[in-house]
Coordinates of C-alpha atoms and ligand atoms in Angstrom, one line a residue:
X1 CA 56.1 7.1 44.9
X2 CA 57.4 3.6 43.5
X3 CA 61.2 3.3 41.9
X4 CA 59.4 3.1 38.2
X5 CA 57.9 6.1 38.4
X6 CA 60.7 8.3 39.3
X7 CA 62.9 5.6 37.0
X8 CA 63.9 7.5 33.8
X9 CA 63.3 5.7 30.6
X10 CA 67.2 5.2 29.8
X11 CA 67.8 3.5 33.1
X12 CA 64.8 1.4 32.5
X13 CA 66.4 0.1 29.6
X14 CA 70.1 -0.4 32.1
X15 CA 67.5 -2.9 33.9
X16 CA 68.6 -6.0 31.4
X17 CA 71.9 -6.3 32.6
X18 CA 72.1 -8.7 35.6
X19 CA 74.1 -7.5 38.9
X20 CA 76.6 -10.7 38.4
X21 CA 77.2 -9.2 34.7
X22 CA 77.4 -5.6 36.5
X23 CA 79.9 -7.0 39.2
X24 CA 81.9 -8.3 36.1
X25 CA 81.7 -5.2 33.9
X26 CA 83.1 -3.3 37.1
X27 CA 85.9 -5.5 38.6
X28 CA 87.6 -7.5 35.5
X29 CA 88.1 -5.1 33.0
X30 CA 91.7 -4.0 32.4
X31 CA 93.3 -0.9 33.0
X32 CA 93.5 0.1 29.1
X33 CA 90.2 0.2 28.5
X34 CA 89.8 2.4 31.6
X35 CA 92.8 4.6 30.3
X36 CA 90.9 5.4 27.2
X37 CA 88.5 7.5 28.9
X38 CA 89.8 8.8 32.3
X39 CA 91.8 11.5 32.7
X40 CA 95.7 10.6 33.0
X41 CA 96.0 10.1 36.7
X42 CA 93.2 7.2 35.9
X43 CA 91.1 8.6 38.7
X44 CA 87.3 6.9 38.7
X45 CA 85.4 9.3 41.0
X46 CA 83.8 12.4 40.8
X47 CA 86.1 14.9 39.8
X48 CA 86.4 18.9 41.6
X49 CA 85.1 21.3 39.4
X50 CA 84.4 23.9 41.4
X51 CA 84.2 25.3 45.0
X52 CA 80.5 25.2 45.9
X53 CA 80.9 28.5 48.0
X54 CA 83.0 30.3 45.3
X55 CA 81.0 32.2 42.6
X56 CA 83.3 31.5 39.1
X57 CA 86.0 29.4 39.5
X58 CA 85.5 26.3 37.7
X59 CA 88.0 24.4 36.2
X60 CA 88.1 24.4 32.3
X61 CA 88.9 20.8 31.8
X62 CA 88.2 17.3 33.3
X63 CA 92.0 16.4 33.7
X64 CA 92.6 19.9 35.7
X65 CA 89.2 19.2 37.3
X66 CA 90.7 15.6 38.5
X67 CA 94.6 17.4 39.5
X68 CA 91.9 20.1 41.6
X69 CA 90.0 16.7 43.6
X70 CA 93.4 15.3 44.6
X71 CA 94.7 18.7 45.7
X72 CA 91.8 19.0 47.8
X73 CA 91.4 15.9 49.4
X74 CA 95.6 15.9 49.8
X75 CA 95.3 19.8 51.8
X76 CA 92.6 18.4 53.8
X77 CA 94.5 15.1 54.9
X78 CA 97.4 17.3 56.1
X79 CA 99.8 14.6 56.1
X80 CA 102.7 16.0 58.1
X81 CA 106.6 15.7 56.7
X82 CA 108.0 12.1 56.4
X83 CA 104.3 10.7 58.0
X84 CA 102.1 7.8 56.6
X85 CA 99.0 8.3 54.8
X86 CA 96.1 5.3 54.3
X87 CA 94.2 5.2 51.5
X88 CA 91.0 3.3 51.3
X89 CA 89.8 2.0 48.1
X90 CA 93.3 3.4 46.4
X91 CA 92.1 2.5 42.5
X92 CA 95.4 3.2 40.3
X93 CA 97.0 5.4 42.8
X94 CA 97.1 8.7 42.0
X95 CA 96.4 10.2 46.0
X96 CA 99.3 7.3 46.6
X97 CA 101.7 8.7 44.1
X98 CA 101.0 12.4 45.2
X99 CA 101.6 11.8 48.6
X100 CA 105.0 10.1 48.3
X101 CA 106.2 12.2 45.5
X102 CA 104.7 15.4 46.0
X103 CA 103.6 15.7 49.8
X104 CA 106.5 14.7 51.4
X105 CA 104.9 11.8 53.0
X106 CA 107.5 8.9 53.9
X107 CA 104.7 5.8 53.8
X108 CA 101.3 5.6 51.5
X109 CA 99.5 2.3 52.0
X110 CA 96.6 2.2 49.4
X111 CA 93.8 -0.6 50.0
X112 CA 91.9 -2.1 46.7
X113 CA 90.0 -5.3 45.9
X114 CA 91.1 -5.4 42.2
X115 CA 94.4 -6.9 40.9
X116 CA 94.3 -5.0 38.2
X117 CA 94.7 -1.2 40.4
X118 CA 97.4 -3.9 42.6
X119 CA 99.3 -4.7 39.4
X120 CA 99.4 -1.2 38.2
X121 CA 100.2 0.9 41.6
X122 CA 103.2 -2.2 42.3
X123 CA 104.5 -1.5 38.3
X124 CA 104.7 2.6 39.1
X125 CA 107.3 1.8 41.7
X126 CA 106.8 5.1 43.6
X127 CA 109.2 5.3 46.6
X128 CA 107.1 4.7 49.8
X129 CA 103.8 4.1 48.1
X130 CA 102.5 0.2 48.4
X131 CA 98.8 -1.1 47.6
X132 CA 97.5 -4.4 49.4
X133 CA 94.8 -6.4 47.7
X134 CA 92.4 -6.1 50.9
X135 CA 89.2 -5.3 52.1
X136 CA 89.5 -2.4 54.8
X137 CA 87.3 -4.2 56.7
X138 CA 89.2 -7.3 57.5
X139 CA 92.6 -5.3 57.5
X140 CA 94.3 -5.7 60.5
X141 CA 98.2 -4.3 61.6
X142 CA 100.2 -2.9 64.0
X143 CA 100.8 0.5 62.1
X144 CA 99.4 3.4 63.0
X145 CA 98.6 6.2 60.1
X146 CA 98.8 10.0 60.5
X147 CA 96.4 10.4 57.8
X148 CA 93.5 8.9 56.1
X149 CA 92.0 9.6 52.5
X150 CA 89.1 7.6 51.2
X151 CA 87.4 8.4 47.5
X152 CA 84.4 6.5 46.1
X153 CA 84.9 3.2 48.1
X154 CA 82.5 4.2 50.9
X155 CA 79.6 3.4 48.4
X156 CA 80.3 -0.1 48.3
X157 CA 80.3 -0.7 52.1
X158 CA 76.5 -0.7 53.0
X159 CA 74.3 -4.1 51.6
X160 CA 70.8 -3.6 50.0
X161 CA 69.2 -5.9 52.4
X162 CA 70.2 -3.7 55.2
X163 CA 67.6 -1.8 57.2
X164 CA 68.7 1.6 58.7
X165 CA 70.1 0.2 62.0
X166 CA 72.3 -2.6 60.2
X167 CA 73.1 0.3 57.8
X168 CA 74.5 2.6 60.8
X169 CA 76.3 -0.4 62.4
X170 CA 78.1 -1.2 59.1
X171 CA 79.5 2.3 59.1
X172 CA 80.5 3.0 62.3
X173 CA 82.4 -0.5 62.6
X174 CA 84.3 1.4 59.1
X175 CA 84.8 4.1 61.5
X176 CA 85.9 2.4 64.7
X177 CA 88.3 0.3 62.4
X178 CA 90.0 3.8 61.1
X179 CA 89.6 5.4 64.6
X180 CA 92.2 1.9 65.5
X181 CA 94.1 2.4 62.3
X182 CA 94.6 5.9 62.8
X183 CA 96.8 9.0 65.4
X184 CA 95.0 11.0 67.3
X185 CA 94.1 13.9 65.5
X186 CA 94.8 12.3 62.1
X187 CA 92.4 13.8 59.4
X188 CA 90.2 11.6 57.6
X189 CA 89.2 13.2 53.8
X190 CA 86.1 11.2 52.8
X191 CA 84.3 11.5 49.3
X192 CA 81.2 10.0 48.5
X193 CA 78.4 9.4 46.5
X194 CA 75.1 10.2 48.8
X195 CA 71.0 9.3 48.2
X196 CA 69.5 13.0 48.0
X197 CA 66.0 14.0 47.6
X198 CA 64.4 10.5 48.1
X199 CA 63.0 9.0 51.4
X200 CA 65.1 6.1 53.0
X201 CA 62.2 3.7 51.3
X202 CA 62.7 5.2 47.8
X203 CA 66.0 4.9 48.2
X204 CA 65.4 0.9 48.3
X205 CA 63.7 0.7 45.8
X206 CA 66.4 2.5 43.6
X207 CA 69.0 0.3 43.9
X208 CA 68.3 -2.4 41.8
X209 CA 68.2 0.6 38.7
X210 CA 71.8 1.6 40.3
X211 CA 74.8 0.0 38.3
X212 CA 76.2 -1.6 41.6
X213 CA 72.9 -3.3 42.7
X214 CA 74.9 -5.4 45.1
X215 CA 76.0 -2.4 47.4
X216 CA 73.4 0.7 49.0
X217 CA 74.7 4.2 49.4
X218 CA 75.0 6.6 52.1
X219 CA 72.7 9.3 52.7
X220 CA 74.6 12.1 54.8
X221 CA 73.4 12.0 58.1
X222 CA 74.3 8.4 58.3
X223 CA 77.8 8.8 57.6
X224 CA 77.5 11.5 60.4
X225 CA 75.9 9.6 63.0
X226 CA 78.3 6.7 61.6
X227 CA 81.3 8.7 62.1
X228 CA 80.1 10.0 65.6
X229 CA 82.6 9.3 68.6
X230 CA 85.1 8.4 66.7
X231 CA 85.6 11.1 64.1
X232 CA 84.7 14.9 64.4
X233 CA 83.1 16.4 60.7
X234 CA 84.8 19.8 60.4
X235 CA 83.6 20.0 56.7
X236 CA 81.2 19.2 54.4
X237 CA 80.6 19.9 51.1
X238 CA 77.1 18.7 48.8
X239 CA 77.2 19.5 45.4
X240 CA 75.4 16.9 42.3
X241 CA 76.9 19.2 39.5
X242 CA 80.2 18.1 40.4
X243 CA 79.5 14.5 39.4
X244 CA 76.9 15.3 36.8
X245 CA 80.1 17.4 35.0
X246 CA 82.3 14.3 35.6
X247 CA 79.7 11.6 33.8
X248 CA 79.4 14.0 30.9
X249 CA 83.0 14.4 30.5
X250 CA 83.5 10.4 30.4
X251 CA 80.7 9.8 28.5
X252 CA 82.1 12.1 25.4
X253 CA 85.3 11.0 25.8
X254 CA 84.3 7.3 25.8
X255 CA 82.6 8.1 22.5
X256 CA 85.5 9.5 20.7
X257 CA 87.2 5.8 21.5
X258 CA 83.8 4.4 20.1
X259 CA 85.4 2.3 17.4
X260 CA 88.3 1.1 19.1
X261 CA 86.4 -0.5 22.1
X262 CA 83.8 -2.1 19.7
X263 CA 87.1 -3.5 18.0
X264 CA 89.2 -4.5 21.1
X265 CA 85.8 -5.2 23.5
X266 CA 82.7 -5.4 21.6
X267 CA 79.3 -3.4 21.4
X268 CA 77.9 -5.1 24.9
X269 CA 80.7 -3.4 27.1
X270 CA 80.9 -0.6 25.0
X271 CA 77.3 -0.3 25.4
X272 CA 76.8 -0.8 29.2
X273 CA 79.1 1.7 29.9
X274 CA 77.7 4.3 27.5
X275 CA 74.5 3.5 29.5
X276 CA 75.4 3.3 32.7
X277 CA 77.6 6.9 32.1
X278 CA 74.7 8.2 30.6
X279 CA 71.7 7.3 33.3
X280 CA 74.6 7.6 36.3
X281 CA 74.1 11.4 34.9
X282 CA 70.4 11.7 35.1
X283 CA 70.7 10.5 38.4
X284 CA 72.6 13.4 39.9
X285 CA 70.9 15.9 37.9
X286 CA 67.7 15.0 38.9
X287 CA 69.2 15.3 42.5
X288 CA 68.5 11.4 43.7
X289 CA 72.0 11.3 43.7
X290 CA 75.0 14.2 45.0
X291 CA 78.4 13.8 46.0
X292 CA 79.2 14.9 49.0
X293 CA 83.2 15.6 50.3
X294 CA 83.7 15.3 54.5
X295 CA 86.7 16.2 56.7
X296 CA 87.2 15.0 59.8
X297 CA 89.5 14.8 62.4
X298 CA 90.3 11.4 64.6
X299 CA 89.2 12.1 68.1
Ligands
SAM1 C1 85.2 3.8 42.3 S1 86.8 3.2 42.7 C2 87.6 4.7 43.2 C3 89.1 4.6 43.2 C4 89.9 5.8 43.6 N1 89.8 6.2 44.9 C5 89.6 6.9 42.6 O1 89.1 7.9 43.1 O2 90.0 6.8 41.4 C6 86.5 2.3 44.2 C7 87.7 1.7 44.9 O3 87.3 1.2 46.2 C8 87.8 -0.1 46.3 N2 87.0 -0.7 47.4 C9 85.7 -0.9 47.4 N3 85.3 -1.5 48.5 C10 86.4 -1.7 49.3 C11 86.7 -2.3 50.5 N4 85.7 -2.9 51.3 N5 87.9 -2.3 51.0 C12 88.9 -1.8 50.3 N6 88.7 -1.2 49.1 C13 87.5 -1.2 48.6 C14 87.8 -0.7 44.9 O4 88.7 -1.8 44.8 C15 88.3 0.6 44.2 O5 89.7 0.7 44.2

């Protein structure tokens, strides 16, 4: 099967904008815009609306939805009293903020690549909580964290161009950094987006339709074998609705601020991310796409 013809029409139309005008929709925009449509802890990833194994418990709202992601993610890092938690691919804090106010952690060191999340997590002036403008895979210290926490940076970590074995060597140098970064028997809380029902091959030929053309995604057993020897998966959860829900909660809410972005922004951005929103849906409910939530512990 070739990318078009599994390519719905909507995300055809997505095809127009560049990836350098992608890249730019994604990393400069400001913090208010985002504010306008995110729940209040600003949190841009998939939020928890559910536990898959539980039969009716779903969360009524997207901002309790978002509170029920950190909690989770917070209970499986089990950051013991007055310890240090990592956070990799922070965006505006809100795991950071939790664990220092909330957790009783003493030290939460969140890693971003945008000045804007930087500039907003060094304005909350949370006791204990610090962000570095760095990319996790260049960061290099002495300090050594009890616990780990990554949400919806993982997806950017992997290349197009890469075949499967670059792929797997790409994420197990993620892991053998953390493994170095990390205490022995520190727990790692991962949450990503994953490829589902497409071959490796269709996978590839997705990405250009994706609205990060510039990065590939995991499929699960690679973050597995990619976590292998250094971390040991105790959990895993797989669930598309839980993004699908997300998407359609942003995309209404986006629509509500319809006439203030076309105002402040104008129609292009206000546009793309109606778009991009819009087909990032499709995507998980027609299952090429599911988020999937690990724990593991540091061996
Ligand atoms: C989709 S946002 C998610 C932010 C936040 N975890 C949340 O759930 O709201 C992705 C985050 O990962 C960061 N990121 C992506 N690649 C990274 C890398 N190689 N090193 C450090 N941070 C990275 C981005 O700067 C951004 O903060």
């Amino acid at each position: 099967m070739t990318a078009k013809q599994f390519m719905p029409a909507e995300i055809e139309d997505a095809q127009a904008m560049s990836a350098s005008e992608a890249i730019e929709y994604h990393y400069d925009n400001d913090t208010r815009f985002f504010s306008l449509w995110l729940d209040p802890t600003l949190s841009y990833s998939s939020a928890r609306w559910r536990d898959p194994l539980a039969i009716e418990n779903a969360e009524p709202d997207l901002t309790a939805a978002q509170l029920n992601k950190l909690t989770f993610h917070l209970d499986a890092a089990r950051i013991p009293k007055g310890g240090s938690l990592l956070d990799i691919g922070c965006g505006w804090g809100a795991i950071l903020k939790a664990a220092v106010t909330e957790r009783g952690a003493a030290r939460a060191l969140g890693l971003t690549l945008s000045r804007d999340q930087l500039d907003h997590i060094t304005a909350g002036g949370w006791p204990g909580a610090e962000a570095k403008l760095q990319d996790v895979y260049e960061f290099d210290t002495d300090e050594r964290f009890d616990a780990a926490i990554s949400i919806g940076a993982f997806e950017h970590f992997a290349r197009p161009e890469m075949d499967r074995p670059e792929k797997l060597q790409r994420y197990r140098a993620f892991f053998d950094k953390l493994h170095t970064l990390t205490t022995p028997g520190a727990r790692f809380s991962l949450q990503t987006i994953v490829w589902d029902a497409l071959t490796f091959d269709e996978a590839k030929k997705w990405i250009p339709q994706t609205v990060f053309p510039q990065s590939d995604i995991p499929f699960i057993e690679e973050v597995i074998e990619g976590a292998n020897g250094a971390f040991r998966v105790i959990y895993l959860e797989n669930d598309p609705t839980q993004y699908a829900d997300t998407l359609d909660a942003w995309v209404k809410t986006l629509k509500t601020h319809k006439a203030t972005i076309l105002a402040e922004w104008g129609e292009e951005k206000y546009t793309f991310f109606e778009r991009y929103l819009r087909n990032s849906k499709l995507a998980f409910q027609r299952r090429k796409n599911s988020l999937a939530r690990f724990v593991m512990v540091r061996r």
